[in-house]
Amino acid sequence: TRELAYQVHQVVIQLSKFMNHILSYLLVGGTPVADDVAYLKHHTPHILVSCPGRLTDMFQKKMVYLNTVQCVIVDEADEMLRMGFIDDVEWVLEQIPTDHQTALFSATMPKQIAKIAKQYLNDPALIQIQDKSATVDTVRQRYWMVSGMHKLDALTRILEVEDTDGIL
């Protein structure tokens, strides 16, 4: 979630260059809490990009107030569920005013995500992509399940032992 939040914040920075006085802040775990506290004591960002755990923590410390939130975007909701953050996401959604816009994005729609969508989204649009495979017969597909910290090691080993014409 930190990497996704970082990527989103980079886009926000690029887009807000063209708007006057738009202040954004990245609020994620793995960074010093004291830095966040110091920043939030003196600034109120218009756009807050955050992981749910750190946002919850800052709210409980009364460093972030959610009573003026106008828009919430929950990206990778199924990943939040898989990683155990969905309770924090629901908690955040419960704290914000009922008069706001919520966008929820999820590659899959497990029952718990569908329940959250039904409870917190107002007249949501479901956009589904067909499961048809577009792979040509000459392409051989394989995959290995690898935890995040070991991806580079696994890829290196595969490239060392596989004889290929090309890899994507």
CSV table of C-alpha atoms in Angstrom, one decimal:
chain,number,residue,atom,x,y,z
A,1,THR,CA,0.0,0.0,0.0
A,2,ARG,CA,2.9,2.4,0.6
A,3,GLU,CA,4.2,2.0,-2.9
A,4,LEU,CA,0.8,2.6,-4.4
A,5,ALA,CA,0.3,5.6,-2.1
A,6,TYR,CA,3.7,7.0,-3.2
A,7,GLN,CA,2.8,6.5,-6.9
A,8,VAL,CA,-0.5,8.2,-6.5
A,9,HIS,CA,1.1,11.1,-4.6
A,10,GLN,CA,3.6,11.6,-7.4
A,11,VAL,CA,0.7,12.0,-9.8
A,12,VAL,CA,-1.1,14.4,-7.5
A,13,ILE,CA,2.1,16.5,-7.3
A,14,GLN,CA,2.4,16.6,-11.1
A,15,LEU,CA,-1.3,17.5,-11.6
A,16,SER,CA,-1.3,20.1,-8.8
A,17,LYS,CA,1.5,22.0,-10.4
A,18,PHE,CA,-1.1,23.5,-12.7
A,19,MET,CA,-3.4,24.6,-9.8
A,20,ASN,CA,-2.7,27.5,-7.5
A,21,HIS,CA,-2.3,26.8,-3.8
A,22,ILE,CA,-3.2,23.1,-3.8
A,23,LEU,CA,-1.4,21.4,-1.0
A,24,SER,CA,-1.0,17.7,-0.8
A,25,TYR,CA,0.7,15.4,1.7
A,26,LEU,CA,1.7,11.7,1.7
A,27,LEU,CA,0.8,9.9,4.9
A,28,VAL,CA,2.2,6.3,5.1
A,29,GLY,CA,3.6,3.9,7.6
A,30,GLY,CA,7.3,3.2,7.6
A,31,THR,CA,8.1,6.9,7.9
A,32,PRO,CA,8.7,8.8,11.2
A,33,VAL,CA,5.4,9.7,12.9
A,34,ALA,CA,7.1,12.8,14.3
A,35,ASP,CA,7.6,14.2,10.8
A,36,ASP,CA,3.9,13.7,10.0
A,37,VAL,CA,2.9,15.3,13.3
A,38,ALA,CA,5.2,18.3,12.7
A,39,TYR,CA,3.9,18.8,9.2
A,40,LEU,CA,0.2,18.5,10.1
A,41,LYS,CA,0.5,20.9,13.1
A,42,HIS,CA,1.3,23.7,10.6
A,43,HIS,CA,-0.5,22.6,7.4
A,44,THR,CA,-3.9,21.4,6.3
A,45,PRO,CA,-3.5,19.7,2.9
A,46,HIS,CA,-6.3,19.8,0.4
A,47,ILE,CA,-5.3,16.3,-0.8
A,48,LEU,CA,-4.2,13.6,1.6
A,49,VAL,CA,-2.8,10.4,0.1
A,50,SER,CA,-2.6,7.9,2.8
A,51,CYS,CA,-2.5,4.2,3.8
A,52,PRO,CA,-5.4,3.4,6.1
A,53,GLY,CA,-3.3,2.4,9.1
A,54,ARG,CA,-1.4,5.7,9.3
A,55,LEU,CA,-4.5,7.7,8.6
A,56,THR,CA,-6.3,6.0,11.5
A,57,ASP,CA,-3.3,6.6,13.7
A,58,MET,CA,-3.2,10.3,12.8
A,59,PHE,CA,-6.9,10.7,13.3
A,60,GLN,CA,-6.7,9.1,16.8
A,61,LYS,CA,-3.8,11.5,17.6
A,62,LYS,CA,-6.2,14.4,16.5
A,63,MET,CA,-3.7,15.4,13.8
A,64,VAL,CA,-6.1,14.7,11.0
A,65,TYR,CA,-9.8,15.6,11.0
A,66,LEU,CA,-12.1,13.8,8.6
A,67,ASN,CA,-15.2,16.0,9.1
A,68,THR,CA,-14.6,18.1,6.0
A,69,VAL,CA,-13.7,15.3,3.6
A,70,GLN,CA,-15.5,15.7,0.3
A,71,CYS,CA,-14.0,12.8,-1.7
A,72,VAL,CA,-12.5,9.5,-0.8
A,73,ILE,CA,-10.8,7.1,-3.2
A,74,VAL,CA,-10.1,3.6,-2.1
A,75,ASP,CA,-7.8,2.0,-4.7
A,76,GLU,CA,-6.9,-1.7,-4.8
A,77,ALA,CA,-9.6,-2.6,-2.3
A,78,ASP,CA,-9.2,-6.3,-2.9
A,79,GLU,CA,-5.5,-5.9,-2.0
A,80,MET,CA,-6.4,-4.0,1.1
A,81,LEU,CA,-8.6,-7.0,2.1
A,82,ARG,CA,-5.8,-9.5,1.3
A,83,MET,CA,-3.3,-7.5,3.3
A,84,GLY,CA,-5.6,-7.2,6.3
A,85,PHE,CA,-6.3,-3.4,6.0
A,86,ILE,CA,-9.9,-3.6,5.2
A,87,ASP,CA,-11.1,-3.0,8.7
A,88,ASP,CA,-9.1,0.3,8.7
A,89,VAL,CA,-10.6,1.2,5.4
A,90,GLU,CA,-14.1,0.6,6.8
A,91,TRP,CA,-13.3,2.6,9.9
A,92,VAL,CA,-12.2,5.6,7.8
A,93,LEU,CA,-15.4,5.4,5.7
A,94,GLU,CA,-17.4,5.4,8.9
A,95,GLN,CA,-15.7,8.6,10.1
A,96,ILE,CA,-16.3,10.8,7.1
A,97,PRO,CA,-19.4,12.9,6.5
A,98,THR,CA,-22.2,11.1,4.7
A,99,ASP,CA,-22.3,13.9,2.1
A,100,HIS,CA,-19.2,13.0,0.1
A,101,GLN,CA,-18.1,11.2,-3.0
A,102,THR,CA,-16.5,7.7,-2.7
A,103,ALA,CA,-14.8,5.9,-5.5
A,104,LEU,CA,-13.8,2.3,-4.8
A,105,PHE,CA,-11.5,0.4,-7.3
A,106,SER,CA,-10.9,-3.3,-7.1
A,107,ALA,CA,-9.5,-5.8,-9.6
A,108,THR,CA,-11.7,-8.5,-8.1
A,109,MET,CA,-15.0,-8.3,-6.1
A,110,PRO,CA,-14.8,-10.6,-3.1
A,111,LYS,CA,-18.0,-10.7,-1.0
A,112,GLN,CA,-16.5,-8.4,1.7
A,113,ILE,CA,-15.6,-5.7,-0.9
A,114,ALA,CA,-19.1,-6.0,-2.5
A,115,LYS,CA,-20.6,-5.5,1.0
A,116,ILE,CA,-18.5,-2.4,1.5
A,117,ALA,CA,-19.5,-1.1,-1.9
A,118,LYS,CA,-23.1,-1.6,-1.2
A,119,GLN,CA,-22.9,0.0,2.3
A,120,TYR,CA,-20.7,3.0,1.4
A,121,LEU,CA,-21.2,3.8,-2.2
A,122,ASN,CA,-24.2,5.8,-3.5
A,123,ASP,CA,-25.6,4.4,-6.8
A,124,PRO,CA,-22.2,2.8,-7.8
A,125,ALA,CA,-21.3,1.9,-11.4
A,126,LEU,CA,-19.8,-1.6,-11.8
A,127,ILE,CA,-17.4,-1.8,-14.6
A,128,GLN,CA,-16.5,-5.4,-15.4
A,129,ILE,CA,-14.0,-6.7,-18.0
A,130,GLN,CA,-14.6,-9.9,-19.8
A,131,ASP,CA,-12.4,-12.8,-18.8
A,132,LYS,CA,-11.6,-13.7,-22.5
A,133,SER,CA,-8.0,-14.5,-23.0
A,134,ALA,CA,-6.3,-12.7,-25.9
A,135,THR,CA,-3.1,-14.7,-25.8
A,136,VAL,CA,-2.0,-16.2,-29.1
A,137,ASP,CA,-1.2,-19.9,-29.4
A,138,THR,CA,2.5,-19.3,-29.9
A,139,VAL,CA,2.9,-17.7,-26.5
A,140,ARG,CA,3.6,-19.9,-23.5
A,141,GLN,CA,2.5,-18.4,-20.2
A,142,ARG,CA,3.8,-19.4,-16.8
A,143,TYR,CA,3.8,-17.8,-13.4
A,144,TRP,CA,5.4,-18.2,-10.0
A,145,MET,CA,3.9,-17.0,-6.8
A,146,VAL,CA,6.6,-15.0,-5.1
A,147,SER,CA,6.4,-12.8,-2.0
A,148,GLY,CA,7.1,-9.1,-2.5
A,149,MET,CA,10.6,-9.1,-1.0
A,150,HIS,CA,11.8,-12.0,-3.1
A,151,LYS,CA,10.6,-10.9,-6.6
A,152,LEU,CA,14.0,-9.7,-7.8
A,153,ASP,CA,15.8,-12.8,-6.7
A,154,ALA,CA,13.2,-15.1,-8.3
A,155,LEU,CA,13.3,-13.2,-11.5
A,156,THR,CA,17.1,-13.3,-11.6
A,157,ARG,CA,17.0,-17.1,-11.1
A,158,ILE,CA,14.4,-17.6,-13.8
A,159,LEU,CA,16.4,-15.5,-16.3
A,160,GLU,CA,19.5,-17.4,-15.5
A,161,VAL,CA,18.1,-20.8,-16.2
A,162,GLU,CA,15.4,-20.3,-18.9
A,163,ASP,CA,16.3,-20.3,-22.6
A,164,THR,CA,14.0,-17.7,-24.2
A,165,ASP,CA,13.6,-15.6,-27.3
A,166,GLY,CA,11.8,-12.9,-25.3
A,167,ILE,CA,10.1,-12.3,-22.0
A,168,LEU,CA,7.5,-9.8,-20.9
